[in-house]
Coordinates of C-alpha atoms in Angstrom, one line a residue:
Chain A
M1 CA 118.8 73.0 84.9
S2 CA 120.3 70.3 87.0
Y3 CA 118.7 67.2 88.4
F4 CA 119.2 64.8 91.2
R5 CA 119.8 61.2 90.1
I6 CA 118.6 59.1 93.0
T7 CA 119.3 55.4 93.0
L8 CA 117.9 53.2 95.8
M9 CA 120.9 51.1 96.9
R10 CA 119.5 49.5 100.1
S11 CA 115.9 48.4 100.6
G12 CA 113.5 50.2 102.9
I13 CA 112.2 47.0 104.4
G14 CA 112.0 47.1 108.2
L15 CA 112.3 50.8 108.4
P16 CA 109.8 53.1 110.0
P17 CA 106.7 53.9 108.0
K18 CA 107.7 57.5 107.6
T19 CA 110.9 56.5 105.9
Q20 CA 109.1 54.1 103.7
G21 CA 106.6 56.8 102.9
V22 CA 109.4 59.0 101.6
L23 CA 110.7 56.2 99.4
K24 CA 107.1 55.8 98.0
A25 CA 106.8 59.5 97.5
L26 CA 110.0 59.6 95.5
G27 CA 108.9 56.6 93.4
L28 CA 111.6 54.3 94.7
R29 CA 109.8 51.0 94.8
K30 CA 112.6 48.5 94.8
R31 CA 116.4 48.3 95.0
M32 CA 118.4 49.8 92.1
T33 CA 115.5 51.9 90.9
T34 CA 116.7 55.2 89.5
V35 CA 114.6 58.4 89.5
Y36 CA 115.4 61.9 88.4
Y37 CA 114.1 65.1 90.2
P38 CA 115.0 68.7 89.6
V39 CA 117.2 70.2 92.2
S40 CA 115.0 71.9 94.8
Q41 CA 114.8 72.3 98.5
S42 CA 111.9 69.9 99.0
V43 CA 113.6 67.1 97.1
A44 CA 116.9 67.8 99.0
G45 CA 115.0 67.4 102.3
Q46 CA 113.4 64.2 101.1
I47 CA 116.9 62.9 100.2
M48 CA 118.2 63.8 103.6
R49 CA 115.5 61.6 105.2
I50 CA 116.7 58.5 103.2
K51 CA 120.4 59.4 102.7
E52 CA 121.5 56.1 104.2
L53 CA 119.7 54.2 101.5
V54 CA 120.4 56.0 98.3
D55 CA 123.1 57.0 95.9
V56 CA 122.7 60.6 94.8
K57 CA 124.4 62.4 91.9
E58 CA 123.8 65.8 90.4
V59 CA 123.4 65.5 86.6
E60 CA 122.6 67.9 83.8
H61 CA 119.8 66.0 82.1
A62 CA 117.0 63.9 83.3
M63 CA 116.3 60.6 81.6
T64 CA 113.0 58.9 81.2
K65 CA 112.5 55.2 82.0
E66 CA 112.6 54.4 78.3
Q67 CA 115.8 56.3 77.8
M68 CA 117.5 54.4 80.6
R69 CA 116.3 51.1 79.1
A70 CA 117.7 52.1 75.8
A71 CA 121.1 53.1 77.3
R72 CA 121.3 49.6 78.9
R73 CA 120.4 47.7 75.7
P74 CA 123.3 46.2 73.7
D75 CA 123.8 46.7 70.0
P76 CA 121.8 44.1 68.0
G77 CA 125.0 43.1 66.2
Y78 CA 123.3 42.3 62.9
Y79 CA 121.4 44.0 60.1
I80 CA 119.4 42.5 57.3
E81 CA 121.5 42.8 54.2
R82 CA 119.2 41.2 51.7
R83 CA 115.7 40.0 51.8
G84 CA 115.0 36.5 50.6
T85 CA 112.0 37.7 48.6
E86 CA 114.3 40.2 46.7
A87 CA 116.6 37.4 45.8
M88 CA 113.7 35.3 44.4
R89 CA 112.1 38.2 42.4
G90 CA 114.1 37.5 39.2
Y91 CA 113.0 33.9 39.1
E92 CA 109.3 34.7 39.5
E93 CA 109.3 37.0 36.5
V94 CA 110.9 34.5 34.2
Chain B
M1 CA 129.8 67.9 100.0
A2 CA 128.6 67.6 96.5
L3 CA 131.1 70.2 95.3
L4 CA 133.9 68.3 96.9
A5 CA 132.7 65.1 95.2
R6 CA 132.6 66.8 91.9
T7 CA 136.1 68.1 92.1
I8 CA 137.3 64.7 93.1
R9 CA 135.5 63.2 90.1
R10 CA 136.9 65.8 87.8
S11 CA 140.5 65.1 89.0
L12 CA 139.9 61.4 88.5
L13 CA 138.7 62.0 85.0
E14 CA 141.7 64.1 84.1
S15 CA 144.1 61.5 85.4
R16 CA 142.3 59.0 83.2
N17 CA 142.5 61.2 80.2
T18 CA 146.3 61.5 80.4
L19 CA 146.7 57.8 79.9
P20 CA 146.3 56.5 76.4
P21 CA 143.2 54.3 75.8
T22 CA 143.8 50.8 77.3
F23 CA 144.0 49.0 74.0
L24 CA 146.9 51.2 72.9
L25 CA 149.1 50.3 75.9
P26 CA 151.9 48.0 74.9
F27 CA 150.9 45.3 77.3
R28 CA 147.3 45.2 75.9
A29 CA 148.6 45.4 72.4
H30 CA 150.8 42.4 73.1
I31 CA 147.8 40.5 74.5
T32 CA 145.4 41.2 71.8
T33 CA 146.9 39.4 68.8
V34 CA 149.1 36.8 70.3
S35 CA 147.7 33.3 70.5
H36 CA 146.8 31.8 73.8
N37 CA 150.0 30.0 74.8
L38 CA 152.0 29.9 71.6
E39 CA 153.9 33.1 71.7
P40 CA 156.1 33.5 68.6
G41 CA 159.1 34.0 70.9
N42 CA 159.0 30.6 72.6
V43 CA 157.9 28.4 69.7
P44 CA 160.5 27.1 67.4
D45 CA 160.2 28.3 63.8
A46 CA 159.8 24.7 62.5
V47 CA 156.7 24.3 64.6
L48 CA 155.3 27.7 63.5
Q49 CA 155.7 26.8 59.8
S50 CA 154.8 23.1 60.0
G51 CA 151.0 23.4 59.3
Q52 CA 150.9 26.3 56.8
H53 CA 153.4 28.1 54.7
I54 CA 154.1 31.8 55.4
S55 CA 155.3 33.3 52.2
K56 CA 158.6 35.1 52.1
D57 CA 157.3 38.6 51.5
L58 CA 154.8 38.1 54.3
K59 CA 157.6 37.1 56.6
A60 CA 159.7 40.1 55.5
K61 CA 156.7 42.3 56.3
V62 CA 156.5 40.8 59.8
H63 CA 160.2 41.3 60.5
S64 CA 160.3 44.8 59.2
P65 CA 159.9 47.4 61.9
P66 CA 156.3 48.5 62.2
S67 CA 155.6 51.8 60.7
P68 CA 154.0 54.3 63.1
S69 CA 150.3 53.8 63.1
K70 CA 147.9 56.4 61.9
A71 CA 146.3 58.8 64.3
A72 CA 143.9 56.6 66.1
S73 CA 140.4 57.7 66.5
K74 CA 139.7 57.9 70.2
P75 CA 136.9 55.6 71.1
D76 CA 136.8 56.8 74.7
S77 CA 134.5 59.7 75.1
P78 CA 135.5 61.7 78.2
A79 CA 131.9 62.6 79.2
P80 CA 130.4 59.8 81.3
K81 CA 126.8 58.8 80.6
P82 CA 124.4 60.3 83.1
S83 CA 122.5 57.1 83.6
A84 CA 123.7 54.4 86.0
N85 CA 124.1 50.9 84.6
A86 CA 124.3 52.3 81.1
R87 CA 126.3 50.5 78.5
E88 CA 128.4 51.8 75.6
D89 CA 129.4 49.7 72.6
V90 CA 132.8 50.9 71.3
V91 CA 134.1 49.9 67.9
S92 CA 137.8 50.5 67.8
Q93 CA 139.0 51.7 64.4
A94 CA 142.7 52.0 65.0
I95 CA 145.5 50.1 63.3
T96 CA 147.7 49.3 66.3
P97 CA 151.3 48.1 65.6
S98 CA 150.3 44.6 66.6
I99 CA 147.5 44.6 64.1
R100 CA 149.9 45.8 61.5
Q101 CA 152.3 43.0 62.4
M102 CA 150.0 40.1 63.0
L103 CA 147.1 40.6 60.7
P104 CA 149.0 39.3 57.6
L105 CA 149.8 36.1 59.5
L106 CA 146.2 35.8 60.7
H107 CA 144.9 36.4 57.2
S108 CA 147.2 33.8 55.7
Q109 CA 145.7 31.1 57.8
P110 CA 142.2 30.2 56.8
P111 CA 139.8 28.9 57.9
H112 CA 138.9 31.5 60.5
Y113 CA 136.5 31.7 63.4
L114 CA 134.7 34.7 64.9
T115 CA 133.2 35.4 68.2
V116 CA 130.1 37.3 67.1
H117 CA 127.9 39.1 69.5
I118 CA 124.2 39.2 68.8
H119 CA 122.2 41.3 71.3
G120 CA 125.3 41.3 73.4
R121 CA 125.7 37.5 73.7
P122 CA 128.7 35.8 72.2
Y123 CA 128.6 33.0 69.6
L124 CA 131.7 31.3 68.3
L125 CA 131.2 30.7 64.6
T126 CA 133.0 29.5 61.5
A127 CA 131.8 29.3 57.9
G128 CA 129.2 26.5 57.5
D129 CA 128.0 26.5 61.1
T130 CA 124.4 26.2 61.9
L131 CA 123.3 28.5 64.7
R132 CA 120.1 28.0 66.6
L133 CA 119.5 31.3 68.3
P134 CA 117.9 31.1 71.8
F135 CA 115.1 33.5 70.6
L136 CA 112.8 34.1 67.7
M137 CA 114.4 36.9 65.6
P138 CA 111.8 39.5 64.7
H139 CA 111.0 40.8 61.2
V140 CA 113.1 38.1 59.4
K141 CA 112.0 35.4 57.1
P142 CA 113.8 32.3 55.9
G143 CA 116.1 33.2 53.0
D144 CA 117.1 36.6 54.4
V145 CA 120.8 37.3 54.5
L146 CA 122.0 38.9 57.8
R147 CA 125.3 40.7 58.1
L148 CA 126.8 40.1 61.6
N149 CA 128.9 43.1 62.4
R150 CA 129.9 42.9 66.1
A151 CA 132.8 40.6 66.9
T152 CA 135.3 40.4 69.7
H153 CA 137.6 37.7 68.4
I154 CA 138.9 36.7 65.0
G155 CA 141.0 33.6 65.1
S156 CA 142.8 31.0 63.1
R157 CA 144.6 27.9 64.2
D158 CA 147.6 29.8 65.7
Y159 CA 146.6 33.4 65.9
T160 CA 143.7 35.3 67.6
L161 CA 142.9 38.9 67.2
K162 CA 141.1 40.0 70.3
A163 CA 139.2 43.2 71.1
P164 CA 140.1 44.8 74.4
E165 CA 138.4 43.4 77.5
P166 CA 135.1 45.1 78.4
V167 CA 135.3 47.6 81.2
K168 CA 132.9 47.0 84.1
G169 CA 130.5 49.7 84.8
T170 CA 130.2 51.7 88.1
R171 CA 127.8 54.2 89.4
D172 CA 129.5 57.0 87.6
H173 CA 130.4 55.5 84.2
G174 CA 128.6 52.8 82.3
K175 CA 129.8 49.5 81.1
K176 CA 132.1 49.7 78.1
V177 CA 132.2 46.8 75.6
Y178 CA 134.9 46.9 72.9
Y179 CA 134.4 45.3 69.5
L180 CA 136.6 44.8 66.6
D181 CA 136.3 47.1 63.6
E182 CA 133.5 45.8 61.4
S183 CA 135.5 46.5 58.2
L184 CA 138.1 44.0 59.4
F185 CA 135.9 41.0 58.5
V186 CA 132.8 40.0 56.6
C187 CA 130.4 37.6 58.3
R188 CA 127.1 36.7 56.6
A189 CA 124.5 34.4 57.9
R190 CA 121.3 33.2 56.1
V191 CA 118.1 32.6 58.0
V192 CA 117.4 28.9 57.3
G193 CA 114.2 28.5 59.2
I194 CA 112.3 28.5 62.5
E195 CA 112.7 25.6 64.9
S196 CA 110.4 24.9 67.8
E197 CA 110.9 22.9 70.9
P198 CA 108.6 20.1 71.9
M199 CA 105.7 21.3 73.9
R200 CA 106.4 21.6 77.6
V201 CA 103.6 21.0 80.1
M202 CA 104.1 22.4 83.6
E203 CA 101.7 21.3 86.3
K204 CA 100.7 24.1 88.7
T205 CA 99.2 23.0 92.0
K206 CA 97.9 24.8 95.0
R207 CA 97.8 23.4 98.5
R208 CA 94.8 21.5 99.8
Q209 CA 93.1 21.6 96.4
R210 CA 92.7 18.8 93.9
H211 CA 92.7 20.9 90.9
V212 CA 95.9 20.8 88.8
K213 CA 96.5 23.5 86.2
H214 CA 98.5 22.6 83.1
V215 CA 100.5 25.4 81.6
R216 CA 101.8 24.7 78.1
S217 CA 104.6 26.4 76.4
K218 CA 106.3 25.9 73.0
M219 CA 109.1 28.3 72.2
K220 CA 110.2 29.1 68.6
Y221 CA 113.8 29.7 67.7
T222 CA 115.4 31.2 64.6
V223 CA 118.0 29.0 62.9
L224 CA 120.9 30.7 61.0
K225 CA 123.5 29.2 58.8
V226 CA 126.8 31.0 58.5
S227 CA 127.5 31.3 54.8
E228 CA 130.6 33.5 54.8
V229 CA 133.4 34.3 57.1
E230 CA 136.1 36.4 55.5
V231 CA 138.9 38.2 57.1
K232 CA 140.3 41.2 55.3
S233 CA 144.0 41.5 54.6
L234 CA 146.0 44.5 55.9
E235 CA 146.0 46.3 52.6
E236 CA 142.2 45.9 52.1
Y237 CA 141.6 47.0 55.6
E238 CA 143.8 50.1 55.2
T239 CA 142.0 51.1 51.9
L240 CA 138.6 50.6 53.6
L241 CA 139.6 52.8 56.5
K242 CA 140.7 55.5 54.1
V243 CA 137.5 55.4 52.1
G244 CA 135.2 55.2 55.2

């Protein structure tokens, strides 16, 4: 099953209420928002209404908001090698 | 339209795949390990050897022709991430000819500095440095030993080993950040304590009203002390790669 990946590139400010309504229906609230919808006729029609504003790509898998956030997040770049309490344990026993 | 775009994209991808990864290209390899403006070619030997001694066998190793590097593991994955603005952290684990040539020289020249990335932000560190992070690190206590494992530069006085430049992301492929192999160096930092800034008071006012709201904030920051910066020699690095 394939999905449309729709990203709002240009804002809908100043456009007719009908166009803004389509944006709202698709869940595109502000610029650079990305949403995924399964490929269907109704979604294709909605995209046609706002085709000047969005970037569309057909992808295999949809991503949730959390997954998109996780994909943007950089590597922490550290890990805890030894706990300070572990190092002190020998001293407390003696 | 979509079909056409897909074929164009596929052809683009194929053309990209025929090229070797950027860091294997000779120009890149040249750039990665050569110091900023002191190329070995245009600096007289006397100057190169003035500060530190380079032992004879080391020099012989440098002048011997570089043996062909092992099959490099390909860090570039051909499949692009489906998400826009995604980010991929690539740790390159290949011994390029320039690493084979220059790592002995870099290793022979302590002390070293590292550009370590914590949460994607760079910090230039040497052994003994105190680092006040701009945030409070979660789940750590004073006394804990952290191992910093993402670095883009390893440097000494004359030589710098650089990771390839990051590739900017587009709509179709995410940002790619290249790091040096983590078995190339050891960097440990100890959590020393938590520092806090003096309390800040911000006055919030509204128009035509006498009331002034005071907003107080007092941030806490984690303080690290870099206890160890060690750069592996070429032999150690090769054995580590074989084991790992």
